[in-house]
Coordinates of C-alpha atoms and ligand atoms in Angstrom, one line a residue:
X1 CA 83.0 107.1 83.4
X2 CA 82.9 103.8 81.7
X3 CA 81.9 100.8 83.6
X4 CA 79.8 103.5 86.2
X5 CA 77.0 101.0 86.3
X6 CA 79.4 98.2 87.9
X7 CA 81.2 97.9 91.2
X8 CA 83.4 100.4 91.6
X9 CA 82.8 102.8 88.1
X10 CA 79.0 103.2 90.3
X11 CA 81.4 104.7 93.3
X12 CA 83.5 106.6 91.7
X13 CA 80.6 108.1 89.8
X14 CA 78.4 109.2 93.3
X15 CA 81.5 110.1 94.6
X16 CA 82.3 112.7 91.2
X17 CA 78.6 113.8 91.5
X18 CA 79.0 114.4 95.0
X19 CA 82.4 116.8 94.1
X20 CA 80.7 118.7 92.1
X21 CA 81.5 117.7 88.7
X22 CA 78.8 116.4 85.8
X23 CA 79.2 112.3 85.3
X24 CA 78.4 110.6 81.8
X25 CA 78.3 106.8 81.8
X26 CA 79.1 104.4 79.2
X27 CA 78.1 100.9 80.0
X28 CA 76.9 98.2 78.4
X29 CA 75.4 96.2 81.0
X30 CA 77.1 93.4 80.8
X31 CA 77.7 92.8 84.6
X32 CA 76.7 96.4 86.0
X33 CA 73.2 97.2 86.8
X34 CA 70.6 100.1 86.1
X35 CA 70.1 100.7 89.6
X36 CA 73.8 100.9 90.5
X37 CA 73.6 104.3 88.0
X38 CA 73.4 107.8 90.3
X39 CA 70.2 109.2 89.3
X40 CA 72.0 112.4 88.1
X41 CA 74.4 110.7 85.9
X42 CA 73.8 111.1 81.9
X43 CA 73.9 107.2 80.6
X44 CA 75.0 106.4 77.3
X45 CA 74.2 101.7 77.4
X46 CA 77.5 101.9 74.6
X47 CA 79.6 98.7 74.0
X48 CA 83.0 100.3 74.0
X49 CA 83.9 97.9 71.3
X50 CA 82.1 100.0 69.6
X51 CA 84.2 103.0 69.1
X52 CA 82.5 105.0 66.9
X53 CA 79.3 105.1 69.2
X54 CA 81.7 106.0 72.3
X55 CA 83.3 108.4 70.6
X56 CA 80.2 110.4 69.5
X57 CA 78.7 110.3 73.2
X58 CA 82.4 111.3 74.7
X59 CA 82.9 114.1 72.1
X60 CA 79.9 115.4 73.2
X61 CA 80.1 115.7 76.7
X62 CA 83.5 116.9 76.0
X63 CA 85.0 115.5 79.2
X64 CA 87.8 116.9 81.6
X65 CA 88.8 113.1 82.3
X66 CA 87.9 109.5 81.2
X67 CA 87.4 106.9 84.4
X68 CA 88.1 103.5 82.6
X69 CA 86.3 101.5 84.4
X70 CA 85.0 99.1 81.6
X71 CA 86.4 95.7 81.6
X72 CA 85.9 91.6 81.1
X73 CA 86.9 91.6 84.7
X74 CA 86.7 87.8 85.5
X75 CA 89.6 86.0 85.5
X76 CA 87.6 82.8 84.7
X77 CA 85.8 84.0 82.0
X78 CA 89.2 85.2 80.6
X79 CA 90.4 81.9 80.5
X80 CA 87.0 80.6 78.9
X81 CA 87.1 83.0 76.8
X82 CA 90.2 84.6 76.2
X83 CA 89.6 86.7 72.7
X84 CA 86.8 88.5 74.2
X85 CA 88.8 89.3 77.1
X86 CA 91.1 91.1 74.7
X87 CA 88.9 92.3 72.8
X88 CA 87.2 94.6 75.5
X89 CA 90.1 95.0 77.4
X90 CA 93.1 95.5 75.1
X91 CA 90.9 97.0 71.9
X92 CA 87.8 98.1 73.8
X93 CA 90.5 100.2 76.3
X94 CA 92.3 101.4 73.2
X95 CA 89.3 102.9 72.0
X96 CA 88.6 105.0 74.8
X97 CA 92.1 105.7 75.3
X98 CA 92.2 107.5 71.7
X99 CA 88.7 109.2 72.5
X100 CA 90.3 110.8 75.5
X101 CA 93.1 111.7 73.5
X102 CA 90.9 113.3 70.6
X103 CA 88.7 115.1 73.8
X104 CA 92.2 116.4 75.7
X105 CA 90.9 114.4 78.9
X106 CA 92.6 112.8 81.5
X107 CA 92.6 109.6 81.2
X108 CA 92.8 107.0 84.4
X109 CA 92.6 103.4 83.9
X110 CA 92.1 100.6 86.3
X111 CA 94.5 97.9 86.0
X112 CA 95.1 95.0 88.7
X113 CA 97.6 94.6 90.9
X114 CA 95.7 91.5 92.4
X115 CA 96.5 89.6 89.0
X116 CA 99.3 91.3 87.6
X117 CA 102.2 90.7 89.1
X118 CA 101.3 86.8 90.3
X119 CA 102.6 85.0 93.2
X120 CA 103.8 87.3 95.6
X121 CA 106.4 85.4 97.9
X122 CA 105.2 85.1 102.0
X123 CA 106.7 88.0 103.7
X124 CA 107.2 90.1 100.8
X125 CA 104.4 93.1 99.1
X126 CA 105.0 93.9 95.2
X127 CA 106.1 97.2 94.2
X128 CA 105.1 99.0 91.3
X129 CA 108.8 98.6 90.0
X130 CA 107.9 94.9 90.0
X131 CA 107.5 92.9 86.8
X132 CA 104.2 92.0 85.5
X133 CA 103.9 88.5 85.7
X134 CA 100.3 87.5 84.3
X135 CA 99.0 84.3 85.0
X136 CA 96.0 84.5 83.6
X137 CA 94.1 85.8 79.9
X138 CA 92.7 88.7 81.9
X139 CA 95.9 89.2 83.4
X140 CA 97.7 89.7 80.0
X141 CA 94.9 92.0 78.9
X142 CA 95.4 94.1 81.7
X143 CA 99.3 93.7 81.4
X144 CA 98.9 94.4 78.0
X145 CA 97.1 97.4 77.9
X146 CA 99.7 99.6 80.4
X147 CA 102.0 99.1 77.8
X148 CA 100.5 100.2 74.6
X149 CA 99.3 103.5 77.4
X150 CA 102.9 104.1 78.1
X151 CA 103.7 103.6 74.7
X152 CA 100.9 105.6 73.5
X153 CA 100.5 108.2 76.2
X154 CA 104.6 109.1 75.3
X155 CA 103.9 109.2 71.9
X156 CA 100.6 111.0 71.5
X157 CA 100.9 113.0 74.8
X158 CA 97.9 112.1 76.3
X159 CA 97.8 112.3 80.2
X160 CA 96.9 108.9 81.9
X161 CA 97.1 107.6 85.5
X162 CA 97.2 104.0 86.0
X163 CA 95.7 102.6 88.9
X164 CA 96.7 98.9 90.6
X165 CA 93.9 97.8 92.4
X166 CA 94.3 95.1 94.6
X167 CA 91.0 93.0 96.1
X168 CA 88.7 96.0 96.3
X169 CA 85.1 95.3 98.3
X170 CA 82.5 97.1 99.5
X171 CA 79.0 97.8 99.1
X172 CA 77.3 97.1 95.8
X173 CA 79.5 94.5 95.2
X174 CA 78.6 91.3 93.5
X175 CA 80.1 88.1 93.6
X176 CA 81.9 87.3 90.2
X177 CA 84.3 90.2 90.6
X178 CA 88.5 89.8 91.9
X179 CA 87.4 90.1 95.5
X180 CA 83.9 88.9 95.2
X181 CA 84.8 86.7 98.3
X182 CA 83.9 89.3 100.3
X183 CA 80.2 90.0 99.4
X184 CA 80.1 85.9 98.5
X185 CA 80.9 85.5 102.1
X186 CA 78.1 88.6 103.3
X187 CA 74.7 87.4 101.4
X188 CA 75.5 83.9 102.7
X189 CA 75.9 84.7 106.5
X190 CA 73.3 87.1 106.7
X191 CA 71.0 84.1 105.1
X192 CA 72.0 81.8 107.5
X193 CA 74.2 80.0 104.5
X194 CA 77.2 78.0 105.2
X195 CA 80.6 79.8 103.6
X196 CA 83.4 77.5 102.5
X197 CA 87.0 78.3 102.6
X198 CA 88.9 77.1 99.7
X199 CA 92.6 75.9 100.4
X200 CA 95.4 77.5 99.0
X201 CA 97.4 74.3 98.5
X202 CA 96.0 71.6 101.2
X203 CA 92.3 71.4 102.2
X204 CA 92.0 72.7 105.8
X205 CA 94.7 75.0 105.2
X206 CA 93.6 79.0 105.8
X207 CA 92.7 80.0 102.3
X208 CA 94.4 82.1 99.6
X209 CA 95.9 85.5 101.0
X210 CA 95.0 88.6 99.4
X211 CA 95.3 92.2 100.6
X212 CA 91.5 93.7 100.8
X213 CA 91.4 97.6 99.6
X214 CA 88.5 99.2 100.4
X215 CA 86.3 100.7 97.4
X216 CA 86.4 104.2 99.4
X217 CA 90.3 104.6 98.5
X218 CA 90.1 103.3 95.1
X219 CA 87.4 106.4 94.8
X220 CA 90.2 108.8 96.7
X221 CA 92.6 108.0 94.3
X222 CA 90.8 108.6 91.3
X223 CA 89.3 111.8 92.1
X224 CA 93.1 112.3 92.4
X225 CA 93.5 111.4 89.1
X226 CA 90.8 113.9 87.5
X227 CA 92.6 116.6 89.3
X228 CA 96.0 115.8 87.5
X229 CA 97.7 114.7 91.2
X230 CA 98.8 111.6 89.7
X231 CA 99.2 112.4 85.8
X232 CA 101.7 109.5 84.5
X233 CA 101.9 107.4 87.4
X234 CA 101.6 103.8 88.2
X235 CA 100.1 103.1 91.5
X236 CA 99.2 100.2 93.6
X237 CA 95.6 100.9 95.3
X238 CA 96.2 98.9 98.4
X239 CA 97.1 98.2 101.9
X240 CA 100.3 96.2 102.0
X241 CA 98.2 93.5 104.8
X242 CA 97.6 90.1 103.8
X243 CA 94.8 88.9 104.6
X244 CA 93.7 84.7 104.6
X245 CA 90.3 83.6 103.4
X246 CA 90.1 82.1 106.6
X247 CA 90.8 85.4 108.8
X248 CA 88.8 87.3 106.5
X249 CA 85.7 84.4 107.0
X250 CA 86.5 85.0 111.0
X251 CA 86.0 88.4 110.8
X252 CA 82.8 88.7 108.6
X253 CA 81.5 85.8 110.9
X254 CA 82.3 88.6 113.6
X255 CA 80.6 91.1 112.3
X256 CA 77.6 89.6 110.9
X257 CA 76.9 88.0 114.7
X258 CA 74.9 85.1 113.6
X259 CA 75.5 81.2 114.3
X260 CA 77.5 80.4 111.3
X261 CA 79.0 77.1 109.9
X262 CA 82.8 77.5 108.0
X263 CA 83.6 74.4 105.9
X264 CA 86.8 73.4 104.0
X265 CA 86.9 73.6 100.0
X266 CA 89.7 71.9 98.2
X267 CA 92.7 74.4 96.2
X268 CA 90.5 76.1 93.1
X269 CA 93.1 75.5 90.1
X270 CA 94.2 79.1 88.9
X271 CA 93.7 80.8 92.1
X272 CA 97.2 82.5 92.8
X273 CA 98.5 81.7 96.5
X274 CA 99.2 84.9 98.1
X275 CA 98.7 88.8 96.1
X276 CA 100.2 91.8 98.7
X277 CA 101.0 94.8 97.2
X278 CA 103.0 97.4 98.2
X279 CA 101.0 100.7 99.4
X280 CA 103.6 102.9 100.4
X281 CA 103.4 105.4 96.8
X282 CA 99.8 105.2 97.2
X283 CA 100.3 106.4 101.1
X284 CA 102.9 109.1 100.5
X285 CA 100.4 110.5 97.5
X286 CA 96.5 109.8 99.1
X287 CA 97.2 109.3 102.9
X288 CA 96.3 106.1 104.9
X289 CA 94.0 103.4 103.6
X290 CA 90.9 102.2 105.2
X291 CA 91.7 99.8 108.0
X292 CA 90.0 96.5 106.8
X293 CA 88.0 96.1 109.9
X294 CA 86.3 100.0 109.3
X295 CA 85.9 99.0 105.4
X296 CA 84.5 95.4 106.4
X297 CA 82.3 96.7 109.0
X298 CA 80.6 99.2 106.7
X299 CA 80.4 96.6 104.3
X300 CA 78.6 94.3 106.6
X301 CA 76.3 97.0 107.4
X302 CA 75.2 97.6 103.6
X303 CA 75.0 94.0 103.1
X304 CA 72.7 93.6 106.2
X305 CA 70.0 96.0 105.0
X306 CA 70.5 94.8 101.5
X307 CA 69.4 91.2 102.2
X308 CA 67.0 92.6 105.0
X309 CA 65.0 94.5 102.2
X310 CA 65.2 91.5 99.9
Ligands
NAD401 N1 87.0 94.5 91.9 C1 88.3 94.3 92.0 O1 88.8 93.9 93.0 C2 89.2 94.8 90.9 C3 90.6 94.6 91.1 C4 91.5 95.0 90.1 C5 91.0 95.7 89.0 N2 89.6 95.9 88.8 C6 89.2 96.6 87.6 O2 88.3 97.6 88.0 C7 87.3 97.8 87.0 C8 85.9 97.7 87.6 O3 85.8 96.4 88.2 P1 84.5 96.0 89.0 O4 84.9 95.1 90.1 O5 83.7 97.2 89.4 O6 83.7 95.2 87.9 P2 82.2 95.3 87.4 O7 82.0 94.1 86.5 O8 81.3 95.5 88.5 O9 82.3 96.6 86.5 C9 82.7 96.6 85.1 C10 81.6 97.3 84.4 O10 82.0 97.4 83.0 C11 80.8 97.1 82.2 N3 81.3 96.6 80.9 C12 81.9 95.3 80.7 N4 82.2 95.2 79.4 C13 81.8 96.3 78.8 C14 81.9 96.8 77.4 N5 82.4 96.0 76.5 N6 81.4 98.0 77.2 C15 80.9 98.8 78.1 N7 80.8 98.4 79.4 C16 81.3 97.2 79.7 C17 80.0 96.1 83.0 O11 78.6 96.1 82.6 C18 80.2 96.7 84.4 O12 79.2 97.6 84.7 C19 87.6 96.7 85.9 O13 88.4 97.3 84.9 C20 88.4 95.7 86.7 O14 89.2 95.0 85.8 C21 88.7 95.4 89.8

């Protein structure tokens, strides 16, 4: 698992664990945390821009599949910063890539859906037949990298399943992440914070829409993945709902019961209008998502006792 001390990678790995299988992490701590790591989990703090340390660790372990997990995943930073963005995410992934080649793993890497395929017209979800349409560095990277994994999973043979997430939240989440509204929203309204909707085009308006995945079905479908369920397919991790920041603000306002006060933000410049992707390959392959108001309730819950014990 690389990235298993971040966001989703830490899921995925507990979730392994909890299967039955033995978990290695690679992670650099770059945005994951220590304390994210399941205690049971062998951790290897490896750069994977660094390929011949990763490749020592992984042909050890000698894994059965490679969760890529590992990313520059900020789409600001990306544009800050757009050569390390490639560098971890186009060269870094093409390292573990020809790792899991040289191991004969499965290899499953998380791509965006929120990002790739850019404005997504209202009334309409995008398809995994849709073209990529990157708006942003980190957009490219990820566009990027499905290609040379086509390219190079055809040619070399390797097995690969790429996932399309689209917003995923849930517990553990921090704020600098693709759907870090979600826990942005959380610590503040459980602190008695005011939360500010940002406009997608005119202040006042209700917000960007995006469609929320919860981080239990991005978990699902990777375990999928290991198993070989999905070897060589492209899939959007999603619910096909778009969701406002507004309605989501309602709803965590909701949940969190507590006096709250919603301001207006102005339009943030880069923010895409509206991302809903098309779930219905994930659904005949996985079964239903999570209904956002089960994931956001759970959510609110972990939050809650988060902040409590802080
Ligand atoms: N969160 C979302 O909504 C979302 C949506 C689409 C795709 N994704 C993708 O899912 C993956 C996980 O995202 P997340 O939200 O859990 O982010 P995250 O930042 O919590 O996790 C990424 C992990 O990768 C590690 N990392 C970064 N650069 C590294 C490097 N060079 N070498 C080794 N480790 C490194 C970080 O320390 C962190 O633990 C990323 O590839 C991201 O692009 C996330």
């Amino acid at each position: 698992m690389t990235g298993g001390a971040g966001f989703i990678g830490s899921h995925v790995s507990e979730a392994a664990l909890e299967a039955g299988h033995e978990v290695m992490v690679v992670d650099d701590l770059s945005t994951g945390k220590i304390e994210n790591l399941p205690p049971s989990a062998e951790f290897h703090p490896i750069d994977i821009r660094n390929r011949d340390a990763f490749r020592e660790a992984a042909l050890r372990f000698d894994p059965h599949a490679i969760s890529h997990h590992a990313a520059q995943a900020s789409v600001s930073s990306s544009v800050r910063d757009p050569v390390v963005d490639a560098e971890i995410n186009v060269l870094g992934s093409l390292h573990v890539a020809s790792v899991a080649l040289e191991c004969e793993s499965r290899f499953v890497f998380s791509s965006t859906g929120g990002a790739l395929y850019g404005e997504v017209p209202d009334g309409q979800v995008a398809a995994e037949g849709w073209a990529a349409r990157p708006l942003s560095p980190y957009a490219c990277s990820k566009a990027s990298f499905e290609l040379y994994l086509r390219a190079y999973g055809q040619a070399s043979g390797l097995r690969y399943t790429i996932l399309r997430y689209g917003n995923v939240y849930g517990p553990r989440q921090d704020p600098h992440g693709e759907a870090g509204v979600v826990a942005i929203f959380l610590r503040r309204l459980l602190s008695a914070q005011p939360i500010q909707v940002n406009a997608r085009a005119t202040e006042g308006d209700d917000g960007c829409v995006r469609d929320y995945v919860f981080v239990r079905d991005a978990v699902r479908a990777n375990l999928a993945a290991f198993e070989g369920v999905l070897d060589g397919r492209t899939i959007n991790i999603a619910t096909g709902v778009g969701t406002s920041t507004r309605t989501l603000a309602e709803r965590l306002v909701g949940l969190v019961d507590e006096p709250a006060v919603v301001n207006d933000g102005a339009f943030r410049a880069g923010d895409l209008q509206r991302s809903v992707l098309d779930p219905s390959v994930m659904i005949s392959a996985l079964g239903e998502p999570t209904p956002l108001e089960q994931g956001l309730s759970d959510t609110t819950e972990w939050f809650r006792e988060e902040v409590q014990s802080s």
